[in-house]
Coordinates of C-alpha atoms in Angstrom, one line a residue:
M210 CA 0.0 0.0 0.0
K211 CA 1.4 3.4 -0.9
Q212 CA 1.8 5.9 1.9
A213 CA -0.2 9.1 1.4
Q214 CA 1.9 12.2 1.0
F215 CA 0.6 15.4 2.7
I216 CA 2.2 18.6 1.7
E217 CA 2.1 21.3 4.4
R218 CA 1.8 24.7 2.8
R219 CA 1.4 26.7 6.0
K220 CA 4.4 28.9 6.9
E221 CA 3.5 29.1 10.6
N222 CA 2.5 26.6 13.2
R223 CA -1.1 26.7 14.5
L224 CA -2.1 26.6 18.1
P225 CA -5.6 25.8 19.5
F226 CA -7.7 29.0 19.8
N227 CA -11.3 28.9 20.9
D228 CA -12.9 32.3 20.8
K229 CA -15.4 34.3 18.8
V230 CA -14.3 35.9 15.6
I231 CA -16.4 38.5 13.9
F232 CA -15.8 39.1 10.2
T233 CA -17.3 40.8 7.2
D234 CA -16.9 41.0 3.5
G235 CA -18.5 44.4 3.5
Q236 CA -22.0 43.0 2.7
K237 CA -22.5 40.2 5.2
S238 CA -21.2 40.0 8.8
V239 CA -20.6 36.6 10.5
T240 CA -19.8 35.6 14.0
A241 CA -18.1 32.2 14.3
Y242 CA -15.8 30.3 16.7
A243 CA -12.1 30.0 15.9
V244 CA -10.4 26.6 16.1
N245 CA -6.8 27.6 15.8
I246 CA -4.6 30.6 15.2
S247 CA -1.1 31.2 13.9
R248 CA 1.0 34.3 13.0
G249 CA -0.5 33.9 9.5
G250 CA -4.2 33.6 10.2
V251 CA -7.1 31.9 12.0
F252 CA -9.4 29.0 11.1
V253 CA -13.0 29.5 12.0
M254 CA -15.9 27.0 12.0
S255 CA -18.6 27.7 9.5
L256 CA -21.2 25.7 7.6
D257 CA -21.6 28.6 5.2
P258 CA -18.1 29.8 4.3
F259 CA -17.3 32.7 2.1
P260 CA -15.7 31.8 -1.3
I261 CA -11.9 31.4 -1.5
D262 CA -10.1 34.8 -2.0
T263 CA -12.9 36.8 -0.5
Q264 CA -11.4 39.9 1.1
I265 CA -12.6 40.2 4.7
V266 CA -12.1 42.3 7.8
C267 CA -12.0 40.3 11.1
A268 CA -12.0 41.2 14.7
F269 CA -11.2 39.0 17.7
C270 CA -9.6 39.2 21.2
L271 CA -6.6 37.3 22.4
P272 CA -6.8 36.0 26.0
G273 CA -5.5 38.5 28.5
Q274 CA -5.6 41.4 26.0
A275 CA -7.7 44.5 26.8
S276 CA -8.2 45.5 23.1
S277 CA -9.3 43.5 20.2
F278 CA -7.6 42.9 16.9
C279 CA -9.1 44.3 13.7
V280 CA -7.3 42.8 10.7
K281 CA -7.7 42.7 6.9
G282 CA -7.5 39.3 5.5
K283 CA -8.8 36.8 2.9
V284 CA -10.3 33.4 2.8
A285 CA -7.3 31.2 2.0
H286 CA -9.0 27.7 2.1
I287 CA -12.3 26.0 2.9
V288 CA -12.9 22.7 4.6
F289 CA -16.3 21.2 4.0
D290 CA -16.7 17.5 4.5
R291 CA -20.3 16.2 4.8
Q292 CA -19.1 12.6 5.3
R293 CA -16.8 13.0 8.3
C294 CA -18.3 14.4 11.5
E295 CA -15.0 14.6 13.3
V296 CA -13.6 17.1 10.8
E297 CA -14.4 20.8 11.6
N298 CA -16.0 22.5 8.7
G299 CA -15.0 26.1 8.1
M300 CA -12.5 28.4 6.5
G301 CA -8.9 29.5 6.9
L302 CA -8.6 33.3 7.1
M303 CA -5.2 34.6 6.2
F304 CA -4.1 37.9 7.7
L305 CA -3.1 40.4 5.0
E306 CA -2.2 43.4 7.1
L307 CA -1.0 43.4 10.7
D308 CA 0.7 46.4 12.0
E309 CA 3.9 46.1 14.1
S310 CA 2.0 46.3 17.4
Q311 CA -0.4 43.5 16.3
K312 CA 2.5 41.3 15.1
S313 CA 4.3 41.8 18.4
T314 CA 1.2 41.0 20.5
L315 CA 0.3 37.9 18.4
N316 CA 3.9 36.7 18.4
L317 CA 4.0 37.1 22.2
H318 CA 0.7 35.2 22.6
I319 CA 2.0 32.3 20.5
L320 CA 5.4 32.2 22.3
N321 CA 3.7 32.2 25.7
Q322 CA 1.3 29.4 24.6
Q323 CA 4.1 27.4 23.2
S324 CA 6.1 27.8 26.4
A325 CA 3.1 26.8 28.5
Y326 CA 2.4 23.7 26.5
L327 CA 6.1 22.6 26.7
E328 CA 6.0 23.2 30.5
L329 CA 2.9 21.1 30.8
K330 CA 4.3 18.3 28.6
K331 CA 7.4 18.2 30.9
L332 CA 5.2 18.0 34.0
L333 CA 3.1 15.2 32.5
L334 CA 6.2 13.0 32.0
A335 CA 5.9 12.1 35.7
E336 CA 4.0 8.9 36.4
R337 CA 1.8 10.8 38.9
P338 CA 2.1 14.5 38.3
A339 CA 0.8 16.8 41.1
A340 CA -2.7 18.0 40.4
S341 CA -1.9 21.4 41.7
E342 CA 0.9 21.8 39.2
I343 CA -1.3 20.6 36.4
A344 CA -4.0 23.2 37.4
R345 CA -1.3 25.9 37.6
C346 CA -0.2 25.1 34.0
L347 CA -3.8 24.8 32.7
K348 CA -4.4 28.4 33.8
K349 CA -1.9 29.5 31.3
I350 CA -3.6 27.6 28.5
P351 CA -7.3 28.7 28.4
T352 CA -8.0 26.7 25.3
L353 CA -7.1 23.4 26.9
S354 CA -10.0 22.4 29.1
P355 CA -9.2 20.7 32.3
T356 CA -9.9 17.0 32.5
S357 CA -9.6 14.3 35.2
D358 CA -8.4 11.9 32.6
L359 CA -4.6 12.0 32.7
L360 CA -4.2 9.9 29.6
S361 CA -6.4 12.2 27.5
L362 CA -4.6 15.3 28.7
R363 CA -1.2 13.7 27.9
Y364 CA -2.3 12.8 24.4
R365 CA -3.7 16.3 23.7
V366 CA -0.6 18.1 25.0
N367 CA 1.8 15.7 23.3
R368 CA -0.1 16.1 20.0
I369 CA 0.0 19.9 20.2
C370 CA 3.7 19.9 21.2
T371 CA 4.6 17.9 18.0
I372 CA 4.2 21.1 16.0
F373 CA 7.1 22.6 17.8
E374 CA 9.4 19.8 16.8
P375 CA 11.2 19.5 13.4
S376 CA 9.5 17.1 11.0
P377 CA 11.2 13.8 10.2
I378 CA 12.1 15.2 6.8
E379 CA 13.8 18.2 8.3
V380 CA 15.8 16.0 10.7
A381 CA 16.9 13.8 7.8
E382 CA 17.9 16.8 5.7
A383 CA 19.9 18.2 8.6
A384 CA 21.7 14.9 9.1
D385 CA 22.5 14.7 5.3
R386 CA 24.0 18.2 5.4
K387 CA 26.2 17.3 8.4
T388 CA 27.5 14.2 6.6
A389 CA 28.0 15.9 3.3

C-alpha cells in the first residue's frame, strides 16, 4: 500500500484557539468560533463559508488582552466534508495586514502558549504529576479544558507539542547536510 503524502503549505504553526471571531466581506457579517490561530491567520468553524479569495475584515480578542484585533484578511482555504463528522468545517482566514504592534502581540501570545504547552508536557512526564501543578499550568492555556483523565490530557498536550518539533524530513535533511 502506498503511503499518502501530505504537503504542508502553511508557513506558521497553528495553536488551538477557541474564541469568537467577527468578520465581514462588506455586505454580510458573520460571528463564528475559531479553532486555531497562527501568526499567519485563523481557522473558523462555519457551515456557510465565504468563497476562496474573498477579502474580509475580522475582529477577535486574544486571552489577556484588553483591546481587540481588527485585521484585513482573505479566505485562503475551505474545509467542507459532509461525510466525516470529526472534521471541523470552516474556512482559513489569512491575515493580510498586521501592524507592528499587532504582530508583536500575536507573536508574544503564540510564544507564551508554546512555552506553557512545553512546560505542561514536561510536567506530564511524571508517572503521577501533582494535580496542583497541572492546574497551575492549565491556567496559562485557556483553550485546553481541564480533565480528570490524565491519559487524554497527555495525548492532547503531546499532540500539540509535536508542532514545535522539526519534521522527520527536516531531521533527515539536517543529518544529510552534516555528513556531506
